[in-house]
């Protein structure tokens, strides 16, 4: 990599545009970058780093790039860094612009522009630049791939910070490991250590969980075995836990099976004893039953003997009832005939009581003839009845005609009264409709004028308010602008005073024997002193903060003023110059006229509807009047016809009614007389017939009683039994016979008689013996079931524990293997004798390479006296692998690099930095670094050592390299002719390039 040209604009301390031609500086091999403290020497190197990677080293990168902008730059000048370089044979141009809060093009305030990046490549054949990318990510990936190193590696290899390598020589192994880890990117080895440690913890947790499950199963087996099982005295994760648990489970299973065998034997014996007790109980129960059966049969036989007379009487009663059943049909027939005759006689008497006395002695035939004559006379009245009914209908029809005539007259008079005022009503409604239509037109015209007037009124009110806000904002902007100018002037004055006394501020930190941070000298004969007017860093930063705060307040006030002015212009354009009061009066008058027109127009629809209903009512009433006239003419003709028909019917009925009030009354008389005569004739015939049947039934009954053996029919009737009494008597006879047969059968049974001859059975004793045997059997069965469940549960838990142990075995093997690897890479294993971590081991190899490369230059700088060697000895109780010693050829002894003097530490750190640059370059893929920078430290060298160091640096030109030295040492300005000077001023720093 070779740098050609660097253009800086508004970057860091550089307020304007500055150009650095690295081609002219590199042609001399060595060039010097110098300038007063705070001028911006480091900012030149920051610009190179920012152009390549888009960020600057260390803590100087903050605020997303906003702090990179120069405070001295003009507001319209954008910060930009452009770098032209050659890498891997390609000539590239990198341009970067950080985010920029630029002034707005219109109004006041600022707006934030995003960061911009460009990457171009020079096409030698065409002689032009070709655009490659404008993406931050793509450019970053392309540069990192071409250089083969990250930003941190670039800053350590190309921008050699001597102070850091001096600390590297004096630091412990832990600090060296952090620096080397960043340079050689050995974090992947640390990730391997972490990955193995995580896997070890994960597998250990799984093993512990598996062991915990085994112990839980062991506790369950102990509970199932009745606490007869002994648990292993081991914790989860300890070796041998699974074997101990499985062994204890086997012993518990064996014990449980022995207990099950004993329980089976006890149950068999108990069941045999229970069977014998059950058989004995059954025999005693049977004996007791037979003895009780015999005793009950003897008692029932005695009771039958006592009731024998009643049985014989019941048999005699049943025999007489069977004889009387032969007379029962004749008795029933005679009773039915007698009942029928009584009913017929009563009916005849009732019918004769309703007839006139003239028919009292008439027989059935005479009554029938009289009824026939009344029916014939009734048939002759049917025509007169129809005429009388028609006469009634004629009266109803004549009354209906009169009612219709009165109703039509009322309707006609009401219609004439309404139609008399029709013309006046119609004219008034049409006038109301025309007025409402005119009001609706006015309302539409006023609505069009009202909305613009309201907008103008609102705009006028906003115009008045914004006018007042504009005056307030203008006064606030002027006041804040004065404050901002005063704050800036105060800050610049303090900054200039501090720069003038910066030497005294630096001298306050000098310590005898310690090198100066500016020149590197360890002696300080005449340090500068602070004056009474000295301004320290805190005062300057406080003034800067006040200036920035004042600028922010001024910018915010200008932004608010611009917003208010824009709003005022918009409101004025809308409202014009008319006063707000006048516009308010115009709007109020328009609103009043509009509301009045809307109220008047609201009557349009009701008036139109009222006119439509009135026209419909006019048509309806006119039709009603015409129809009433037609109906009146029709009624006159119908009334005459009805009167003629009525006179004819009245004459005919007067002849037919006779003395009755009406034909219907005469017909009712005849109908009642015919019905009574007919009923009396029928009842007389029925009475005669029933009397003859009663006489025949008496003769048949007397004959049946004699044949059955009874003296009189009444004796036969008394011997009869009804169904209920017959069934009850037969049931008593059947029960006595059944009971007698049953008792005889029981007393004849041989088993019953034999049981009665034995001693009484003791049933309570046999039941107590059987109950005791049953309880012993249940207890034995419960013990057998508990033993069986214990065996089943132990078998199940043992099988699960065995399966868990088999599944856990591969995981335990993996845990042992991972634990050994994790301990080995972490440096805690006994196999790792030097207690080196994996990352430390890799870094130790890199450090060994760096020490070898640095020794080549260190021997030349120290005239062959010093050699850097790597040491893997342990330092105290810490870990080994990153020790660094120096071998002194004059004494032949090896000692720690912390014992070197200030000058020796400088060229040793310089040699280490150059060696590290070579190793990192080879590690990055062998990318050639043609431009290097070395920062400070040359003030600690004597003249001879300085010559030797410069010779070593000058020898780098043999590899076509150029080296830039950043230093304050005045002697270097005489020795190195190619120089880049940074000059600071109140308007910002500038660069001056001279010599070759």
Coordinates of C-alpha atoms in Angstrom, one line a residue, residues 104-656:
X104 CA -31.3 25.5 5.2
X105 CA -31.5 26.9 1.6
X106 CA -34.7 28.7 2.5
X107 CA -35.3 30.5 5.8
X108 CA -33.2 29.9 8.9
X109 CA -32.1 26.9 10.8
X110 CA -30.3 23.8 9.6
X111 CA -31.0 20.4 8.1
X112 CA -29.0 17.1 8.5
X113 CA -27.4 15.6 5.3
X114 CA -26.4 12.0 5.5
X115 CA -22.9 10.8 5.2
X116 CA -21.5 10.2 1.6
X117 CA -18.8 7.9 0.3
X118 CA -17.3 7.4 -3.2
X119 CA -14.8 4.8 -4.4
X120 CA -13.1 5.3 -7.8
X121 CA -10.4 3.4 -9.7
X122 CA -8.0 4.8 -12.2
X123 CA -8.1 3.2 -15.7
X124 CA -4.6 3.6 -17.1
X125 CA -5.6 2.4 -20.6
X126 CA -8.4 5.0 -20.9
X127 CA -6.7 7.6 -18.7
X128 CA -9.9 8.3 -16.7
X129 CA -11.4 7.5 -13.3
X130 CA -14.1 4.8 -13.1
X131 CA -16.8 4.8 -10.4
X132 CA -16.9 1.6 -8.4
X133 CA -19.3 2.1 -5.5
X134 CA -21.1 4.7 -3.4
X135 CA -22.2 2.2 -0.6
X136 CA -20.5 2.6 2.8
X137 CA -20.8 -1.2 3.4
X138 CA -19.4 -2.2 0.0
X139 CA -16.5 0.3 0.2
X140 CA -15.6 -0.9 3.7
X141 CA -15.7 -4.6 2.6
X142 CA -13.6 -3.8 -0.5
X143 CA -10.9 -1.9 1.4
X144 CA -10.7 -4.5 4.3
X145 CA -10.3 -7.2 1.7
X146 CA -7.6 -5.3 -0.3
X147 CA -5.6 -4.3 2.8
X148 CA -6.2 -7.6 4.6
X149 CA -6.5 -6.0 8.0
X150 CA -9.1 -4.3 10.2
X151 CA -8.9 -0.6 11.4
X152 CA -7.3 -1.6 14.7
X153 CA -4.6 -3.6 12.8
X154 CA -4.0 -0.8 10.4
X155 CA -3.6 1.8 13.2
X156 CA -1.0 -0.5 14.9
X157 CA 0.9 -1.5 11.7
X158 CA 0.9 1.7 9.6
X159 CA 0.5 4.3 12.3
X160 CA 3.0 3.0 14.8
X161 CA 2.1 4.5 18.2
X162 CA 5.4 4.3 20.1
X163 CA 3.8 5.0 23.5
X164 CA 1.6 2.0 23.3
X165 CA 4.5 -0.3 22.4
X166 CA 6.5 1.1 25.3
X167 CA 3.7 0.2 27.6
X168 CA 3.6 -3.2 25.8
X169 CA 7.2 -3.8 26.9
X170 CA 6.4 -3.0 30.5
X171 CA 2.9 -4.6 30.8
X172 CA 1.9 -8.0 32.1
X173 CA 0.8 -11.0 30.1
X174 CA -2.9 -10.1 30.4
X175 CA -2.4 -6.7 28.8
X176 CA -0.1 -8.1 26.1
X177 CA -2.7 -10.7 25.3
X178 CA -5.4 -8.1 24.8
X179 CA -3.3 -6.1 22.3
X180 CA -2.1 -9.2 20.4
X181 CA -5.6 -10.5 20.3
X182 CA -6.8 -7.4 18.5
X183 CA -4.0 -7.4 16.0
X184 CA -4.0 -11.1 15.1
X185 CA -7.7 -11.7 15.6
X186 CA -7.4 -14.7 17.8
X187 CA -10.9 -14.3 19.2
X188 CA -11.9 -17.4 17.4
X189 CA -9.6 -19.4 19.7
X190 CA -11.2 -17.7 22.7
X191 CA -14.6 -18.6 21.2
X192 CA -13.4 -22.2 21.1
X193 CA -12.6 -22.0 24.8
X194 CA -15.9 -20.5 25.5
X195 CA -17.7 -23.0 23.4
X196 CA -16.1 -25.9 25.2
X197 CA -16.8 -24.3 28.5
X198 CA -20.5 -23.8 27.6
X199 CA -20.7 -27.4 26.3
X200 CA -19.1 -28.6 29.5
X201 CA -21.6 -26.7 31.6
X202 CA -24.5 -27.9 29.4
X203 CA -23.5 -31.6 29.5
X204 CA -22.8 -31.3 33.2
X205 CA -26.3 -29.9 33.8
X206 CA -27.7 -32.8 31.8
X207 CA -25.7 -35.4 33.7
X208 CA -26.8 -33.8 37.0
X209 CA -30.4 -33.8 35.8
X210 CA -30.1 -37.5 34.8
X211 CA -28.6 -38.4 38.2
X212 CA -31.3 -36.3 40.0
X213 CA -33.9 -38.3 38.1
X214 CA -32.2 -41.6 39.1
X215 CA -32.1 -40.5 42.8
X216 CA -35.8 -39.5 42.6
X217 CA -36.6 -43.0 41.3
X218 CA -34.5 -44.4 44.1
X219 CA -36.5 -42.5 46.6
X220 CA -39.7 -43.8 45.1
X221 CA -38.4 -47.4 45.2
X222 CA -37.5 -46.8 48.9
X223 CA -41.0 -45.7 49.6
X224 CA -42.4 -48.6 47.6
X225 CA -40.2 -51.0 49.6
X226 CA -41.4 -49.6 52.9
X227 CA -38.1 -47.9 53.7
X228 CA -36.3 -51.2 53.7
X229 CA -34.0 -50.0 50.8
X230 CA -30.8 -48.1 51.6
X231 CA -30.0 -45.2 49.3
X232 CA -26.4 -44.5 48.1
X233 CA -24.6 -41.6 49.9
X234 CA -23.7 -39.8 46.6
X235 CA -24.8 -36.5 45.1
X236 CA -25.9 -35.9 41.5
X237 CA -22.9 -35.8 39.1
X238 CA -20.6 -38.0 41.2
X239 CA -19.2 -41.1 39.5
X240 CA -20.8 -44.5 40.4
X241 CA -24.2 -43.1 41.3
X242 CA -26.1 -45.1 38.7
X243 CA -24.4 -48.4 39.6
X244 CA -25.2 -47.9 43.3
X245 CA -28.8 -47.1 42.6
X246 CA -29.3 -50.1 40.3
X247 CA -27.6 -52.4 42.9
X248 CA -29.9 -51.2 45.7
X249 CA -32.9 -51.6 43.4
X250 CA -31.9 -55.3 42.8
X251 CA -31.7 -56.0 46.5
X252 CA -35.1 -54.4 47.1
X253 CA -36.7 -56.4 44.3
X254 CA -35.4 -59.7 45.7
X255 CA -36.7 -58.9 49.2
X256 CA -40.1 -57.9 47.8
X257 CA -40.5 -61.2 45.8
X258 CA -39.7 -63.2 49.0
X259 CA -42.4 -61.3 50.8
X260 CA -44.9 -62.0 48.0
X261 CA -44.3 -65.8 48.2
X262 CA -45.0 -65.8 52.0
X263 CA -48.2 -63.7 51.4
X264 CA -49.4 -66.3 48.8
X265 CA -48.9 -69.2 51.3
X266 CA -50.8 -67.3 54.1
X267 CA -53.7 -66.5 51.7
X268 CA -54.1 -70.2 50.7
X269 CA -54.3 -71.4 54.3
X270 CA -56.8 -68.6 55.2
X271 CA -59.0 -69.5 52.2
X272 CA -59.1 -73.2 53.2
X273 CA -60.1 -72.4 56.7
X274 CA -62.8 -70.0 55.4
X275 CA -64.3 -72.8 53.1
X276 CA -64.6 -75.2 56.1
X277 CA -66.3 -72.5 58.2
X278 CA -68.7 -71.8 55.4
X279 CA -69.7 -75.5 55.1
X280 CA -70.3 -75.8 58.8
X281 CA -72.4 -72.6 58.8
X282 CA -74.5 -73.9 55.9
X283 CA -75.2 -77.2 57.7
X284 CA -76.3 -75.4 60.9
X285 CA -78.6 -73.1 58.9
X286 CA -80.3 -76.0 57.2
X287 CA -80.9 -77.8 60.5
X288 CA -82.4 -74.6 62.0
X289 CA -84.6 -74.2 59.0
X290 CA -86.1 -77.7 59.2
X291 CA -86.7 -77.5 62.9
X292 CA -88.5 -74.2 62.5
X293 CA -90.5 -75.7 59.6
X294 CA -91.7 -78.6 61.7
X295 CA -92.7 -76.4 64.6
X296 CA -94.7 -74.0 62.3
X297 CA -96.5 -77.0 60.7
X298 CA -97.7 -78.3 64.2
X299 CA -99.0 -74.8 65.0
X300 CA -100.9 -74.5 61.7
X301 CA -102.6 -78.0 62.2
X302 CA -103.9 -77.0 65.6
X303 CA -105.4 -73.8 64.2
X304 CA -107.2 -75.8 61.4
X305 CA -108.8 -78.1 64.0
X306 CA -110.2 -75.1 65.9
X307 CA -111.8 -73.7 62.7
X308 CA -113.4 -76.9 61.3
X309 CA -117.1 -75.9 62.2
X310 CA -116.9 -72.7 60.3
X311 CA -115.6 -74.6 57.3
X312 CA -118.6 -77.0 57.3
X313 CA -121.1 -74.1 57.5
X314 CA -119.5 -72.3 54.6
X315 CA -119.7 -75.5 52.5
X316 CA -123.5 -75.7 53.2
X317 CA -124.0 -72.0 52.3
X318 CA -122.1 -72.5 49.0
X319 CA -124.4 -75.5 48.1
X320 CA -127.7 -73.5 48.5
X321 CA -126.2 -70.7 46.4
X322 CA -125.4 -73.1 43.6
X323 CA -129.2 -74.3 43.6
X324 CA -130.4 -70.7 43.6
X325 CA -128.3 -69.9 40.5
X326 CA -130.8 -72.0 38.4
X327 CA -133.7 -69.6 39.4
X328 CA -131.6 -66.4 38.9
X329 CA -132.5 -65.9 35.1
X330 CA -136.3 -66.0 35.9
X331 CA -135.9 -63.6 38.8
X332 CA -133.9 -61.2 36.7
X333 CA -136.6 -61.3 33.9
X334 CA -139.5 -60.7 36.3
X335 CA -137.7 -57.8 37.9
X336 CA -136.9 -56.2 34.5
X337 CA -140.6 -56.5 33.4
X338 CA -141.9 -55.0 36.6
X339 CA -139.5 -52.0 36.3
X340 CA -140.5 -51.5 32.6
X341 CA -144.2 -51.5 33.5
X342 CA -143.8 -48.9 36.3
X343 CA -141.9 -46.6 34.0
X344 CA -144.6 -46.9 31.2
X345 CA -147.4 -46.2 33.6
X346 CA -145.7 -43.0 35.0
X347 CA -145.1 -41.8 31.4
X348 CA -148.7 -42.3 30.4
X349 CA -149.9 -40.4 33.5
X350 CA -147.7 -37.4 32.7
X351 CA -148.8 -37.3 29.0
X352 CA -152.6 -37.3 29.9
X353 CA -152.0 -34.5 32.5
X354 CA -151.0 -32.1 29.6
X355 CA -154.2 -32.8 27.5
X356 CA -157.5 -31.0 27.8
X357 CA -160.2 -32.7 29.8
X358 CA -162.1 -33.6 26.7
X359 CA -159.5 -36.3 26.0
X360 CA -159.3 -37.8 29.6
X361 CA -161.2 -41.0 28.8
X362 CA -159.9 -41.5 25.2
X363 CA -157.9 -44.6 24.5
X364 CA -154.8 -44.9 22.3
X365 CA -156.8 -45.0 19.1
X366 CA -158.8 -41.9 19.9
X367 CA -155.7 -39.9 20.8
X368 CA -154.1 -40.9 17.5
X369 CA -157.0 -39.7 15.4
X370 CA -157.1 -36.3 17.2
X371 CA -153.3 -35.8 16.6
X372 CA -153.8 -36.5 12.8
X373 CA -156.5 -33.8 12.5
X374 CA -154.3 -31.1 14.2
X375 CA -151.4 -31.9 11.8
X376 CA -153.6 -31.5 8.8
X377 CA -154.7 -28.0 9.9
X378 CA -151.1 -27.0 10.6
X379 CA -150.0 -27.9 7.1
X380 CA -152.5 -25.3 5.7
X381 CA -150.8 -22.4 7.5
X382 CA -147.3 -22.6 5.7
X383 CA -148.2 -20.1 2.9
X384 CA -149.5 -17.6 5.5
X385 CA -146.3 -17.9 7.5
X386 CA -144.2 -17.0 4.4
X387 CA -146.3 -14.0 3.7
X388 CA -146.0 -12.7 7.3
X389 CA -142.2 -13.1 7.2
X390 CA -142.0 -11.1 3.9
X391 CA -144.1 -8.3 5.4
X392 CA -141.5 -8.0 8.2
X393 CA -138.7 -7.8 5.7
X394 CA -140.5 -5.0 3.8
X395 CA -140.6 -2.9 7.0
X396 CA -136.8 -3.4 7.5
X397 CA -136.1 -2.4 3.9
X398 CA -138.2 0.7 4.2
X399 CA -136.4 1.8 7.4
X400 CA -133.0 1.2 5.7
X401 CA -134.1 3.5 2.8
X402 CA -135.0 6.3 5.2
X403 CA -131.6 5.9 7.0
X404 CA -129.6 6.1 3.7
X405 CA -131.6 9.2 2.7
X406 CA -130.6 11.0 5.9
X407 CA -127.0 10.0 5.6
X408 CA -126.7 11.2 2.0
X409 CA -128.3 14.5 3.0
X410 CA -125.6 15.0 5.7
X411 CA -122.8 14.2 3.3
X412 CA -124.1 16.5 0.6
X413 CA -124.4 19.4 3.0
X414 CA -120.9 18.9 4.3
X415 CA -119.4 18.7 0.8
X416 CA -121.2 21.9 -0.3
X417 CA -119.9 23.8 2.7
X418 CA -116.3 22.6 2.1
X419 CA -116.4 23.3 -1.7
X420 CA -117.7 26.9 -1.1
X421 CA -114.2 27.9 0.3
X422 CA -112.0 25.9 -2.2
X423 CA -110.9 28.8 -4.4
X424 CA -109.8 31.0 -1.5
X425 CA -107.8 28.1 0.1
X426 CA -106.1 27.1 -3.1
X427 CA -104.9 30.7 -3.8
X428 CA -103.4 31.0 -0.3
X429 CA -101.5 27.8 -0.6
X430 CA -100.0 28.6 -4.0
X431 CA -98.9 32.0 -2.6
X432 CA -97.0 30.3 0.3
X433 CA -95.3 27.9 -2.1
X434 CA -94.0 30.7 -4.3
X435 CA -92.6 32.6 -1.3
X436 CA -90.8 29.4 0.0
X437 CA -89.2 28.8 -3.4
X438 CA -87.9 32.3 -3.5
X439 CA -86.4 31.9 0.0
X440 CA -84.7 28.7 -1.0
X441 CA -83.0 30.4 -3.9
X442 CA -81.8 33.2 -1.6
X443 CA -80.4 30.6 0.9
X444 CA -78.4 28.9 -1.9
X445 CA -76.9 32.2 -3.0
X446 CA -76.1 33.2 0.6
X447 CA -74.5 29.8 1.3
X448 CA -72.1 30.3 -1.6
X449 CA -71.0 33.7 -0.2
X450 CA -70.9 32.6 3.5
X451 CA -68.0 30.0 3.3
X452 CA -65.4 32.3 1.7
X453 CA -66.4 35.0 4.1
X454 CA -65.8 32.7 7.1
X455 CA -62.4 31.6 5.7
X456 CA -61.3 35.2 5.3
X457 CA -62.4 35.9 8.9
X458 CA -60.4 32.9 10.3
X459 CA -57.4 34.0 8.2
X460 CA -57.7 37.6 9.5
X461 CA -57.8 36.5 13.1
X462 CA -54.7 34.2 12.5
X463 CA -53.0 37.2 10.7
X464 CA -53.5 39.4 13.7
X465 CA -52.1 36.7 16.1
X466 CA -49.1 35.9 13.8
X467 CA -48.3 39.6 13.5
X468 CA -47.9 39.8 17.3
X469 CA -45.9 36.5 17.4
X470 CA -43.6 37.8 14.6
X471 CA -42.6 40.9 16.6
X472 CA -41.9 38.8 19.7
X473 CA -39.8 36.3 17.7
X474 CA -37.8 39.1 16.1
X475 CA -37.0 40.6 19.4
X476 CA -36.0 37.2 20.8
X477 CA -33.7 36.5 17.7
X478 CA -31.9 39.8 18.1
X479 CA -31.3 39.2 21.8
X480 CA -30.1 35.6 21.3
X481 CA -27.8 36.7 18.3
X482 CA -26.1 39.3 20.6
X483 CA -25.6 36.6 23.3
X484 CA -24.2 34.2 20.7
X485 CA -21.7 36.7 19.3
X486 CA -20.6 37.6 22.8
X487 CA -20.2 34.0 23.8
X488 CA -18.1 33.2 20.7
X489 CA -15.8 36.1 21.3
X490 CA -15.4 35.1 24.9
X491 CA -14.5 31.5 23.9
X492 CA -12.0 32.6 21.3
X493 CA -10.3 34.9 23.7
X494 CA -10.0 32.2 26.3
X495 CA -8.7 29.7 23.7
X496 CA -6.0 32.1 22.6
X497 CA -5.0 32.8 26.2
X498 CA -4.7 29.0 26.9
X499 CA -2.7 28.3 23.7
X500 CA -0.3 31.1 24.7
X501 CA 0.2 29.5 28.1
X502 CA 0.0 25.8 27.0
X503 CA 3.7 25.3 27.9
X504 CA 3.1 26.0 31.5
X505 CA 0.1 23.7 31.5
X506 CA 2.2 20.8 30.1
X507 CA 5.1 21.6 32.5
X508 CA 2.7 21.1 35.4
X509 CA 2.7 17.4 34.6
X510 CA 6.5 16.9 34.3
X511 CA 8.2 14.6 36.8
X512 CA 12.0 14.3 37.3
X513 CA 13.3 11.1 35.7
X514 CA 10.1 10.6 33.6
X515 CA 10.3 11.4 29.8
X516 CA 8.6 14.5 28.5
X517 CA 5.4 13.8 26.5
X518 CA 6.5 16.4 23.9
X519 CA 10.2 16.1 23.4
X520 CA 10.9 12.8 25.3
X521 CA 13.7 14.2 27.5
X522 CA 13.9 12.9 31.1
X523 CA 15.5 16.1 32.4
X524 CA 13.5 19.3 32.9
X525 CA 15.9 22.2 33.8
X526 CA 13.6 25.2 33.2
X527 CA 9.9 24.3 33.1
X528 CA 7.5 27.1 32.2
X529 CA 5.4 28.6 35.0
X530 CA 1.7 29.6 35.0
X531 CA 0.8 33.3 35.1
X532 CA -2.0 34.8 37.1
X533 CA -4.1 35.2 34.0
X534 CA -3.6 31.5 32.9
X535 CA -6.7 29.8 31.5
X536 CA -7.0 26.1 32.0
X537 CA -8.8 23.5 29.9
X538 CA -11.9 23.5 32.1
X539 CA -12.5 27.2 31.6
X540 CA -12.0 26.9 27.9
X541 CA -14.4 23.9 27.6
X542 CA -17.0 25.8 29.8
X543 CA -16.7 28.8 27.4
X544 CA -17.1 26.5 24.4
X545 CA -20.1 24.9 25.9
X546 CA -21.7 28.3 26.6
X547 CA -20.9 29.4 23.0
X548 CA -22.5 26.2 21.5
X549 CA -25.5 26.5 23.8
X550 CA -26.0 30.2 22.7
X551 CA -25.7 29.2 19.0
X552 CA -28.3 26.4 19.5
X553 CA -30.7 28.9 21.1
X554 CA -30.1 31.4 18.3
X555 CA -30.7 28.8 15.6
X556 CA -33.9 27.5 17.3
X557 CA -35.2 31.1 17.6
X558 CA -34.5 31.8 13.9
X559 CA -36.3 28.6 13.0
X560 CA -39.3 29.6 15.0
X561 CA -39.2 33.2 13.5
X562 CA -39.2 31.7 10.0
X563 CA -42.2 29.4 10.8
X564 CA -44.2 32.4 12.2
X565 CA -43.4 34.5 9.1
X566 CA -44.5 31.8 6.8
X567 CA -47.7 31.4 8.7
X568 CA -48.3 35.2 8.7
X569 CA -47.7 35.4 4.9
X570 CA -50.2 32.6 4.3
X571 CA -52.8 34.2 6.5
X572 CA -52.3 37.7 4.9
X573 CA -52.7 36.2 1.4
X574 CA -56.0 34.6 2.5
X575 CA -57.5 37.5 4.5
X576 CA -56.1 40.6 2.6
X577 CA -55.9 44.0 4.3
X578 CA -59.6 44.3 5.4
X579 CA -59.9 44.8 9.2
X580 CA -61.0 41.8 11.3
X581 CA -64.0 43.7 12.8
X582 CA -65.4 44.6 9.4
X583 CA -65.0 41.0 8.2
X584 CA -66.7 39.8 11.4
X585 CA -69.7 42.2 10.8
X586 CA -70.0 41.0 7.2
X587 CA -70.0 37.4 8.3
X588 CA -72.6 38.0 11.0
X589 CA -75.0 39.8 8.5
X590 CA -74.6 37.0 5.9
X591 CA -75.3 34.4 8.7
X592 CA -78.4 36.3 9.7
X593 CA -79.8 36.5 6.2
X594 CA -78.9 32.9 5.5
X595 CA -80.7 31.6 8.6
X596 CA -83.8 33.8 7.8
X597 CA -83.9 32.5 4.2
X598 CA -83.5 28.9 5.5
X599 CA -86.4 29.4 7.9
X600 CA -88.6 30.8 5.1
X601 CA -87.6 28.0 2.7
X602 CA -88.4 25.3 5.3
X603 CA -92.2 26.0 4.5
X604 CA -91.9 24.8 0.9
X605 CA -92.4 21.1 1.5
X606 CA -95.2 21.5 4.0
X607 CA -97.1 23.9 1.8
X608 CA -96.7 21.7 -1.3
X609 CA -97.9 18.7 0.6
X610 CA -100.9 20.7 2.0
X611 CA -101.9 21.8 -1.5
X612 CA -101.7 18.2 -2.8
X613 CA -103.9 16.9 0.0
X614 CA -106.4 19.8 -0.5
X615 CA -106.7 19.0 -4.3
X616 CA -107.2 15.3 -3.4
X617 CA -109.9 16.3 -0.9
X618 CA -111.6 18.5 -3.5
X619 CA -111.9 15.6 -6.0
X620 CA -113.2 13.3 -3.3
X621 CA -115.9 15.6 -2.1
X622 CA -117.1 16.4 -5.6
X623 CA -117.4 12.7 -6.3
X624 CA -119.3 12.1 -3.0
X625 CA -121.8 14.9 -3.9
X626 CA -122.6 13.3 -7.4
X627 CA -123.0 9.8 -6.0
X628 CA -125.5 11.1 -3.3
X629 CA -127.7 12.6 -6.0
X630 CA -127.8 9.3 -8.0
X631 CA -128.6 7.2 -4.9
X632 CA -131.6 9.6 -4.0
X633 CA -133.2 9.1 -7.4
X634 CA -132.9 5.3 -7.1
X635 CA -134.5 5.2 -3.6
X636 CA -137.7 7.0 -4.7
X637 CA -138.5 4.3 -7.3
X638 CA -137.8 1.5 -4.8
X639 CA -139.9 3.0 -2.0
X640 CA -143.1 3.0 -4.3
X641 CA -142.6 -0.7 -5.1
X642 CA -142.3 -1.7 -1.5
X643 CA -145.5 0.2 -0.5
X644 CA -147.6 -1.6 -3.0
X645 CA -146.3 -5.1 -2.0
X646 CA -146.9 -4.3 1.7
X647 CA -150.6 -3.5 1.2
X648 CA -151.3 -6.7 -0.6
X649 CA -149.7 -8.9 2.1
X650 CA -151.5 -7.2 5.0
X651 CA -154.9 -8.0 3.3
X652 CA -154.1 -11.7 2.9
X653 CA -152.9 -12.2 6.5
X654 CA -155.9 -10.6 8.1
X655 CA -158.1 -13.5 6.6
X656 CA -155.6 -16.3 7.7

